[in-house]
């Protein structure tokens, strides 16, 4: 079973600060997804990256897929309290779409006003 | 609101009991996925159905079973419950049943086994 390690596990920062969270594996993934989960709700897909080295931006969030497709990062600029939540990465082993996603355990982010 | 509904929202039961969790997918979605989320294991895929048929199986215990009905709603049955089954159970749905397409998650059912 492929594993996705996310770091840090917990992060508490002040509003306006920048942060980066990481998702690492020793295995290659055909694509990687990032989700945000707020308390009492299910995960919501933020982005899917499929090409090694790919960078995608979603407002203040920047997602990068490693060149070797083994790792990914999420950078948040000028964090706001609304960014608070559990950030999950999930990898797909094959491009066929028939292999279940493997999820990391998440980074729990708290942005303090 | 993802469009996926799950009932009940909370469930408290005793060890050895059986419970049924219900999920209604988004309108138009043919595939339903069940996940278990616990603090130590994270989000784990249990089972997937597509248009009434089982398509993929993950870390689902033999005590657990699921089905998808002709109206596409799904039920997850958990029996002989143990303390360790306490977790959040999520249902997700997607259009074509491909894991890499967008999965829309419901709000979850929080199960507490005492």
PDB file of N, CA and C in Angstrom, chain A residues 29-106:
ATOM      1  N   UNK A  29       2.947   8.771  -8.191  1.00  0.00           N
ATOM      2  CA  UNK A  29       1.501   8.863  -8.400  1.00  0.00           C
ATOM      3  C   UNK A  29       1.212   9.470  -9.769  1.00  0.00           C
ATOM      4  N   UNK A  30       0.167   8.987 -10.400  1.00  0.00           N
ATOM      5  CA  UNK A  30      -0.204   9.541 -11.700  1.00  0.00           C
ATOM      6  C   UNK A  30      -0.862  10.907 -11.545  1.00  0.00           C
ATOM      7  N   UNK A  31      -1.472  11.141 -10.420  1.00  0.00           N
ATOM      8  CA  UNK A  31      -2.061  12.449 -10.138  1.00  0.00           C
ATOM      9  C   UNK A  31      -2.201  12.608  -8.633  1.00  0.00           C
ATOM     10  N   UNK A  32      -2.363  13.833  -8.216  1.00  0.00           N
ATOM     11  CA  UNK A  32      -2.489  14.098  -6.795  1.00  0.00           C
ATOM     12  C   UNK A  32      -3.549  15.172  -6.596  1.00  0.00           C
ATOM     13  N   UNK A  33      -4.357  14.982  -5.579  1.00  0.00           N
ATOM     14  CA  UNK A  33      -5.417  15.933  -5.286  1.00  0.00           C
ATOM     15  C   UNK A  33      -5.192  16.524  -3.900  1.00  0.00           C
ATOM     16  N   UNK A  34      -5.644  17.770  -3.739  1.00  0.00           N
ATOM     17  CA  UNK A  34      -5.657  18.426  -2.437  1.00  0.00           C
ATOM     18  C   UNK A  34      -7.095  18.757  -2.065  1.00  0.00           C
ATOM     19  N   UNK A  35      -7.426  18.465  -0.803  1.00  0.00           N
ATOM     20  CA  UNK A  35      -8.762  18.724  -0.268  1.00  0.00           C
ATOM     21  C   UNK A  35      -8.634  19.609   0.974  1.00  0.00           C
ATOM     22  N   UNK A  36      -9.703  20.362   1.261  1.00  0.00           N
ATOM     23  CA  UNK A  36      -9.823  21.032   2.553  1.00  0.00           C
ATOM     24  C   UNK A  36     -11.095  20.520   3.229  1.00  0.00           C
ATOM     25  N   UNK A  37     -10.955  20.208   4.495  1.00  0.00           N
ATOM     26  CA  UNK A  37     -12.082  19.714   5.266  1.00  0.00           C
ATOM     27  C   UNK A  37     -12.290  20.616   6.472  1.00  0.00           C
ATOM     28  N   UNK A  38     -13.478  21.169   6.596  1.00  0.00           N
ATOM     29  CA  UNK A  38     -13.809  22.022   7.736  1.00  0.00           C
ATOM     30  C   UNK A  38     -14.576  21.199   8.762  1.00  0.00           C
ATOM     31  N   UNK A  39     -14.538  21.614  10.013  1.00  0.00           N
ATOM     32  CA  UNK A  39     -15.191  20.841  11.075  1.00  0.00           C
ATOM     33  C   UNK A  39     -16.654  20.562  10.767  1.00  0.00           C
ATOM     34  N   UNK A  40     -17.068  19.321  10.929  1.00  0.00           N
ATOM     35  CA  UNK A  40     -18.458  18.954  10.714  1.00  0.00           C
ATOM     36  C   UNK A  40     -18.845  18.782   9.264  1.00  0.00           C
ATOM     37  N   UNK A  41     -17.856  18.839   8.373  1.00  0.00           N
ATOM     38  CA  UNK A  41     -18.159  18.696   6.951  1.00  0.00           C
ATOM     39  C   UNK A  41     -17.244  17.674   6.298  1.00  0.00           C
ATOM     40  N   UNK A  42     -17.590  17.288   5.075  1.00  0.00           N
ATOM     41  CA  UNK A  42     -16.732  16.382   4.336  1.00  0.00           C
ATOM     42  C   UNK A  42     -15.656  17.140   3.582  1.00  0.00           C
ATOM     43  N   UNK A  43     -14.629  16.431   3.108  1.00  0.00           N
ATOM     44  CA  UNK A  43     -13.566  17.083   2.332  1.00  0.00           C
ATOM     45  C   UNK A  43     -14.115  17.698   1.046  1.00  0.00           C
ATOM     46  N   UNK A  44     -13.510  18.817   0.660  1.00  0.00           N
ATOM     47  CA  UNK A  44     -13.881  19.491  -0.582  1.00  0.00           C
ATOM     48  C   UNK A  44     -12.639  19.573  -1.457  1.00  0.00           C
ATOM     49  N   UNK A  45     -12.770  19.107  -2.692  1.00  0.00           N
ATOM     50  CA  UNK A  45     -11.626  19.111  -3.603  1.00  0.00           C
ATOM     51  C   UNK A  45     -11.215  20.546  -3.941  1.00  0.00           C
ATOM     52  N   UNK A  46      -9.903  20.825  -3.792  1.00  0.00           N
ATOM     53  CA  UNK A  46      -9.357  22.138  -4.141  1.00  0.00           C
ATOM     54  C   UNK A  46      -8.727  22.102  -5.537  1.00  0.00           C
ATOM     55  N   UNK A  47      -7.922  21.069  -5.787  1.00  0.00           N
ATOM     56  CA  UNK A  47      -7.182  21.034  -7.048  1.00  0.00           C
ATOM     57  C   UNK A  47      -6.718  19.615  -7.335  1.00  0.00           C
ATOM     58  N   UNK A  48      -6.496  19.331  -8.607  1.00  0.00           N
ATOM     59  CA  UNK A  48      -5.859  18.084  -9.046  1.00  0.00           C
ATOM     60  C   UNK A  48      -4.653  18.448  -9.895  1.00  0.00           C
ATOM     61  N   UNK A  49      -3.499  17.868  -9.587  1.00  0.00           N
ATOM     62  CA  UNK A  49      -2.303  18.077 -10.400  1.00  0.00           C
ATOM     63  C   UNK A  49      -1.916  16.739 -11.019  1.00  0.00           C
ATOM     64  N   UNK A  50      -1.528  16.784 -12.284  1.00  0.00           N
ATOM     65  CA  UNK A  50      -1.291  15.530 -12.999  1.00  0.00           C
ATOM     66  C   UNK A  50       0.080  15.449 -13.667  1.00  0.00           C
ATOM     67  N   UNK A  51       0.740  16.568 -13.878  1.00  0.00           N
ATOM     68  CA  UNK A  51       2.014  16.576 -14.596  1.00  0.00           C
ATOM     69  C   UNK A  51       3.146  16.907 -13.645  1.00  0.00           C
ATOM     70  N   UNK A  52       4.246  16.156 -13.726  1.00  0.00           N
ATOM     71  CA  UNK A  52       5.402  16.451 -12.884  1.00  0.00           C
ATOM     72  C   UNK A  52       5.861  17.885 -13.083  1.00  0.00           C
ATOM     73  N   UNK A  53       6.068  18.607 -11.973  1.00  0.00           N
ATOM     74  CA  UNK A  53       6.497  19.991 -12.045  1.00  0.00           C
ATOM     75  C   UNK A  53       5.349  20.991 -12.194  1.00  0.00           C
ATOM     76  N   UNK A  54       4.147  20.475 -12.310  1.00  0.00           N
ATOM     77  CA  UNK A  54       2.988  21.355 -12.521  1.00  0.00           C
ATOM     78  C   UNK A  54       2.749  22.261 -11.319  1.00  0.00           C
ATOM     79  N   UNK A  55       2.399  23.515 -11.614  1.00  0.00           N
ATOM     80  CA  UNK A  55       2.040  24.479 -10.579  1.00  0.00           C
ATOM     81  C   UNK A  55       0.647  25.006 -10.901  1.00  0.00           C
ATOM     82  N   UNK A  56      -0.214  24.966  -9.900  1.00  0.00           N
ATOM     83  CA  UNK A  56      -1.555  25.527 -10.082  1.00  0.00           C
ATOM     84  C   UNK A  56      -1.828  26.520  -8.976  1.00  0.00           C
ATOM     85  N   UNK A  57      -2.509  27.604  -9.342  1.00  0.00           N
ATOM     86  CA  UNK A  57      -2.833  28.626  -8.349  1.00  0.00           C
ATOM     87  C   UNK A  57      -4.343  28.769  -8.220  1.00  0.00           C
ATOM     88  N   UNK A  58      -4.759  28.918  -6.967  1.00  0.00           N
ATOM     89  CA  UNK A  58      -6.161  29.125  -6.658  1.00  0.00           C
ATOM     90  C   UNK A  58      -6.192  30.278  -5.661  1.00  0.00           C
ATOM     91  N   UNK A  59      -6.345  31.481  -6.184  1.00  0.00           N
ATOM     92  CA  UNK A  59      -6.295  32.704  -5.370  1.00  0.00           C
ATOM     93  C   UNK A  59      -4.988  32.743  -4.590  1.00  0.00           C
ATOM     94  N   UNK A  60      -5.037  32.662  -3.263  1.00  0.00           N
ATOM     95  CA  UNK A  60      -3.813  32.751  -2.456  1.00  0.00           C
ATOM     96  C   UNK A  60      -3.134  31.394  -2.241  1.00  0.00           C
ATOM     97  N   UNK A  61      -3.688  30.360  -2.839  1.00  0.00           N
ATOM     98  CA  UNK A  61      -3.139  29.017  -2.666  1.00  0.00           C
ATOM     99  C   UNK A  61      -2.363  28.609  -3.922  1.00  0.00           C
ATOM    100  N   UNK A  62      -1.141  28.103  -3.725  1.00  0.00           N
ATOM    101  CA  UNK A  62      -0.320  27.626  -4.821  1.00  0.00           C
ATOM    102  C   UNK A  62       0.022  26.167  -4.580  1.00  0.00           C
ATOM    103  N   UNK A  63      -0.283  25.331  -5.547  1.00  0.00           N
ATOM    104  CA  UNK A  63      -0.058  23.888  -5.452  1.00  0.00           C
ATOM    105  C   UNK A  63       1.034  23.510  -6.443  1.00  0.00           C
ATOM    106  N   UNK A  64       1.935  22.644  -5.998  1.00  0.00           N
ATOM    107  CA  UNK A  64       2.994  22.181  -6.888  1.00  0.00           C
ATOM    108  C   UNK A  64       3.113  20.670  -6.802  1.00  0.00           C
ATOM    109  N   UNK A  65       3.281  20.042  -7.953  1.00  0.00           N
ATOM    110  CA  UNK A  65       3.505  18.604  -8.034  1.00  0.00           C
ATOM    111  C   UNK A  65       4.988  18.414  -8.313  1.00  0.00           C
ATOM    112  N   UNK A  66       5.659  17.561  -7.563  1.00  0.00           N
ATOM    113  CA  UNK A  66       7.077  17.354  -7.749  1.00  0.00           C
ATOM    114  C   UNK A  66       7.404  16.813  -9.134  1.00  0.00           C
ATOM    115  N   UNK A  67       8.626  17.102  -9.575  1.00  0.00           N
ATOM    116  CA  UNK A  67       9.048  16.655 -10.906  1.00  0.00           C
ATOM    117  C   UNK A  67       8.909  15.151 -11.073  1.00  0.00           C
ATOM    118  N   UNK A  68       9.218  14.409 -10.020  1.00  0.00           N
ATOM    119  CA  UNK A  68       9.171  12.951 -10.077  1.00  0.00           C
ATOM    120  C   UNK A  68       7.791  12.398  -9.717  1.00  0.00           C
ATOM    121  N   UNK A  69       6.857  13.273  -9.469  1.00  0.00           N
ATOM    122  CA  UNK A  69       5.480  12.906  -9.103  1.00  0.00           C
ATOM    123  C   UNK A  69       5.427  12.023  -7.860  1.00  0.00           C
ATOM    124  N   UNK A  70       6.318  12.311  -6.908  1.00  0.00           N
ATOM    125  CA  UNK A  70       6.297  11.604  -5.628  1.00  0.00           C
ATOM    126  C   UNK A  70       5.897  12.528  -4.492  1.00  0.00           C
ATOM    127  N   UNK A  71       5.849  13.822  -4.747  1.00  0.00           N
ATOM    128  CA  UNK A  71       5.569  14.738  -3.664  1.00  0.00           C
ATOM    129  C   UNK A  71       4.821  15.959  -4.191  1.00  0.00           C
ATOM    130  N   UNK A  72       4.240  16.687  -3.251  1.00  0.00           N
ATOM    131  CA  UNK A  72       3.492  17.881  -3.608  1.00  0.00           C
ATOM    132  C   UNK A  72       3.531  18.851  -2.443  1.00  0.00           C
ATOM    133  N   UNK A  73       3.325  20.115  -2.742  1.00  0.00           N
ATOM    134  CA  UNK A  73       3.268  21.116  -1.690  1.00  0.00           C
ATOM    135  C   UNK A  73       2.108  22.066  -1.940  1.00  0.00           C
ATOM    136  N   UNK A  74       1.656  22.636  -0.842  1.00  0.00           N
ATOM    137  CA  UNK A  74       0.594  23.643  -0.874  1.00  0.00           C
ATOM    138  C   UNK A  74       1.108  24.855  -0.123  1.00  0.00           C
ATOM    139  N   UNK A  75       1.178  25.980  -0.801  1.00  0.00           N
ATOM    140  CA  UNK A  75       1.647  27.215  -0.178  1.00  0.00           C
ATOM    141  C   UNK A  75       0.471  28.178  -0.098  1.00  0.00           C
ATOM    142  N   UNK A  76       0.274  28.750   1.082  1.00  0.00           N
ATOM    143  CA  UNK A  76      -0.777  29.751   1.282  1.00  0.00           C
ATOM    144  C   UNK A  76      -0.109  31.075   1.606  1.00  0.00           C
ATOM    145  N   UNK A  77      -0.471  32.079   0.859  1.00  0.00           N
ATOM    146  CA  UNK A  77       0.053  33.429   1.069  1.00  0.00           C
ATOM    147  C   UNK A  77      -0.957  34.237   1.884  1.00  0.00           C
ATOM    148  N   UNK A  78      -0.437  34.967   2.837  1.00  0.00           N
ATOM    149  CA  UNK A  78      -1.285  35.863   3.653  1.00  0.00           C
ATOM    150  C   UNK A  78      -2.508  35.130   4.178  1.00  0.00           C
ATOM    151  N   UNK A  79      -2.259  34.123   5.004  1.00  0.00           N
ATOM    152  CA  UNK A  79      -3.339  33.275   5.497  1.00  0.00           C
ATOM    153  C   UNK A  79      -4.410  34.083   6.227  1.00  0.00           C
ATOM    154  N   UNK A  80      -5.636  33.614   6.080  1.00  0.00           N
ATOM    155  CA  UNK A  80      -6.782  34.249   6.715  1.00  0.00           C
ATOM    156  C   UNK A  80      -7.506  33.216   7.586  1.00  0.00           C
ATOM    157  N   UNK A  81      -8.261  33.668   8.590  1.00  0.00           N
ATOM    158  CA  UNK A  81      -8.981  32.717   9.443  1.00  0.00           C
ATOM    159  C   UNK A  81      -9.856  31.751   8.658  1.00  0.00           C
ATOM    160  N   UNK A  82     -10.362  32.165   7.524  1.00  0.00           N
ATOM    161  CA  UNK A  82     -11.175  31.295   6.682  1.00  0.00           C
ATOM    162  C   UNK A  82     -10.415  30.149   6.061  1.00  0.00           C
ATOM    163  N   UNK A  83      -9.076  30.192   6.150  1.00  0.00           N
ATOM    164  CA  UNK A  83      -8.257  29.093   5.634  1.00  0.00           C
ATOM    165  C   UNK A  83      -8.148  27.954   6.649  1.00  0.00           C
ATOM    166  N   UNK A  84      -8.623  28.181   7.846  1.00  0.00           N
ATOM    167  CA  UNK A  84      -8.557  27.166   8.898  1.00  0.00           C
ATOM    168  C   UNK A  84      -9.264  25.892   8.461  1.00  0.00           C
ATOM    169  N   UNK A  85      -8.619  24.762   8.696  1.00  0.00           N
ATOM    170  CA  UNK A  85      -9.223  23.484   8.344  1.00  0.00           C
ATOM    171  C   UNK A  85      -8.180  22.395   8.262  1.00  0.00           C
ATOM    172  N   UNK A  86      -8.634  21.228   7.864  1.00  0.00           N
ATOM    173  CA  UNK A  86      -7.757  20.070   7.670  1.00  0.00           C
ATOM    174  C   UNK A  86      -7.463  19.953   6.180  1.00  0.00           C
ATOM    175  N   UNK A  87      -6.186  19.994   5.820  1.00  0.00           N
ATOM    176  CA  UNK A  87      -5.793  19.887   4.417  1.00  0.00           C
ATOM    177  C   UNK A  87      -5.302  18.463   4.156  1.00  0.00           C
ATOM    178  N   UNK A  88      -5.927  17.820   3.200  1.00  0.00           N
ATOM    179  CA  UNK A  88      -5.620  16.434   2.863  1.00  0.00           C
ATOM    180  C   UNK A  88      -5.072  16.339   1.456  1.00  0.00           C
ATOM    181  N   UNK A  89      -4.035  15.518   1.283  1.00  0.00           N
ATOM    182  CA  UNK A  89      -3.627  15.198  -0.079  1.00  0.00           C
ATOM    183  C   UNK A  89      -4.028  13.758  -0.358  1.00  0.00           C
ATOM    184  N   UNK A  90      -4.295  13.471  -1.608  1.00  0.00           N
ATOM    185  CA  UNK A  90      -4.716  12.123  -2.007  1.00  0.00           C
ATOM    186  C   UNK A  90      -4.097  11.812  -3.358  1.00  0.00           C
ATOM    187  N   UNK A  91      -3.532  10.615  -3.467  1.00  0.00           N
ATOM    188  CA  UNK A  91      -2.850  10.241  -4.693  1.00  0.00           C
ATOM    189  C   UNK A  91      -3.545   9.107  -5.418  1.00  0.00           C
ATOM    190  N   UNK A  92      -3.446   9.158  -6.734  1.00  0.00           N
ATOM    191  CA  UNK A  92      -3.960   8.081  -7.579  1.00  0.00           C
ATOM    192  C   UNK A  92      -2.770   7.333  -8.158  1.00  0.00           C
ATOM    193  N   UNK A  93      -2.761   6.019  -7.958  1.00  0.00           N
ATOM    194  CA  UNK A  93      -1.606   5.231  -8.375  1.00  0.00           C
ATOM    195  C   UNK A  93      -1.518   5.093  -9.882  1.00  0.00           C
ATOM    196  N   UNK A  94      -2.670   4.954 -10.540  1.00  0.00           N
ATOM    197  CA  UNK A  94      -2.666   4.715 -11.978  1.00  0.00           C
ATOM    198  C   UNK A  94      -3.506   5.772 -12.685  1.00  0.00           C
ATOM    199  N   UNK A  95      -3.346   5.855 -13.985  1.00  0.00           N
ATOM    200  CA  UNK A  95      -4.107   6.842 -14.739  1.00  0.00           C
ATOM    201  C   UNK A  95      -5.444   6.277 -15.191  1.00  0.00           C
ATOM    202  N   UNK A  96      -5.668   4.996 -14.907  1.00  0.00           N
ATOM    203  CA  UNK A  96      -6.896   4.370 -15.401  1.00  0.00           C
ATOM    204  C   UNK A  96      -8.136   4.872 -14.678  1.00  0.00           C
ATOM    205  N   UNK A  97      -7.927   5.389 -13.479  1.00  0.00           N
ATOM    206  CA  UNK A  97      -9.068   5.874 -12.706  1.00  0.00           C
ATOM    207  C   UNK A  97      -9.772   4.799 -11.921  1.00  0.00           C
ATOM    208  N   UNK A  98      -9.272   3.566 -12.014  1.00  0.00           N
ATOM    209  CA  UNK A  98      -9.935   2.467 -11.324  1.00  0.00           C
ATOM    210  C   UNK A  98      -9.273   2.099 -10.007  1.00  0.00           C
ATOM    211  N   UNK A  99      -8.234   2.806  -9.645  1.00  0.00           N
ATOM    212  CA  UNK A  99      -7.533   2.523  -8.394  1.00  0.00           C
ATOM    213  C   UNK A  99      -7.939   3.533  -7.342  1.00  0.00           C
ATOM    214  N   UNK A 100      -8.353   3.035  -6.166  1.00  0.00           N
ATOM    215  CA  UNK A 100      -8.778   3.964  -5.117  1.00  0.00           C
ATOM    216  C   UNK A 100      -7.699   4.971  -4.748  1.00  0.00           C
ATOM    217  N   UNK A 101      -8.132   6.142  -4.377  1.00  0.00           N
ATOM    218  CA  UNK A 101      -7.216   7.167  -3.904  1.00  0.00           C
ATOM    219  C   UNK A 101      -6.617   6.758  -2.566  1.00  0.00           C
ATOM    220  N   UNK A 102      -5.360   7.134  -2.372  1.00  0.00           N
ATOM    221  CA  UNK A 102      -4.689   6.976  -1.087  1.00  0.00           C
ATOM    222  C   UNK A 102      -4.602   8.353  -0.453  1.00  0.00           C
ATOM    223  N   UNK A 103      -5.106   8.472   0.754  1.00  0.00           N
ATOM    224  CA  UNK A 103      -5.116   9.765   1.435  1.00  0.00           C
ATOM    225  C   UNK A 103      -4.010   9.846   2.480  1.00  0.00           C
ATOM    226  N   UNK A 104      -3.425  11.047   2.609  1.00  0.00           N
ATOM    227  CA  UNK A 104      -2.571  11.317   3.751  1.00  0.00           C
ATOM    228  C   UNK A 104      -3.440  11.603   4.966  1.00  0.00           C
ATOM    229  N   UNK A 105      -2.798  11.687   6.142  1.00  0.00           N
ATOM    230  CA  UNK A 105      -3.571  11.930   7.363  1.00  0.00           C
ATOM    231  C   UNK A 105      -3.895  13.395   7.577  1.00  0.00           C
ATOM    232  N   UNK A 106      -3.288  14.252   6.785  1.00  0.00           N
ATOM    233  CA  UNK A 106      -3.689  15.645   6.809  1.00  0.00           C
ATOM    234  C   UNK A 106      -2.824  16.556   7.646  1.00  0.00           C
TER     235      UNK A 106
END
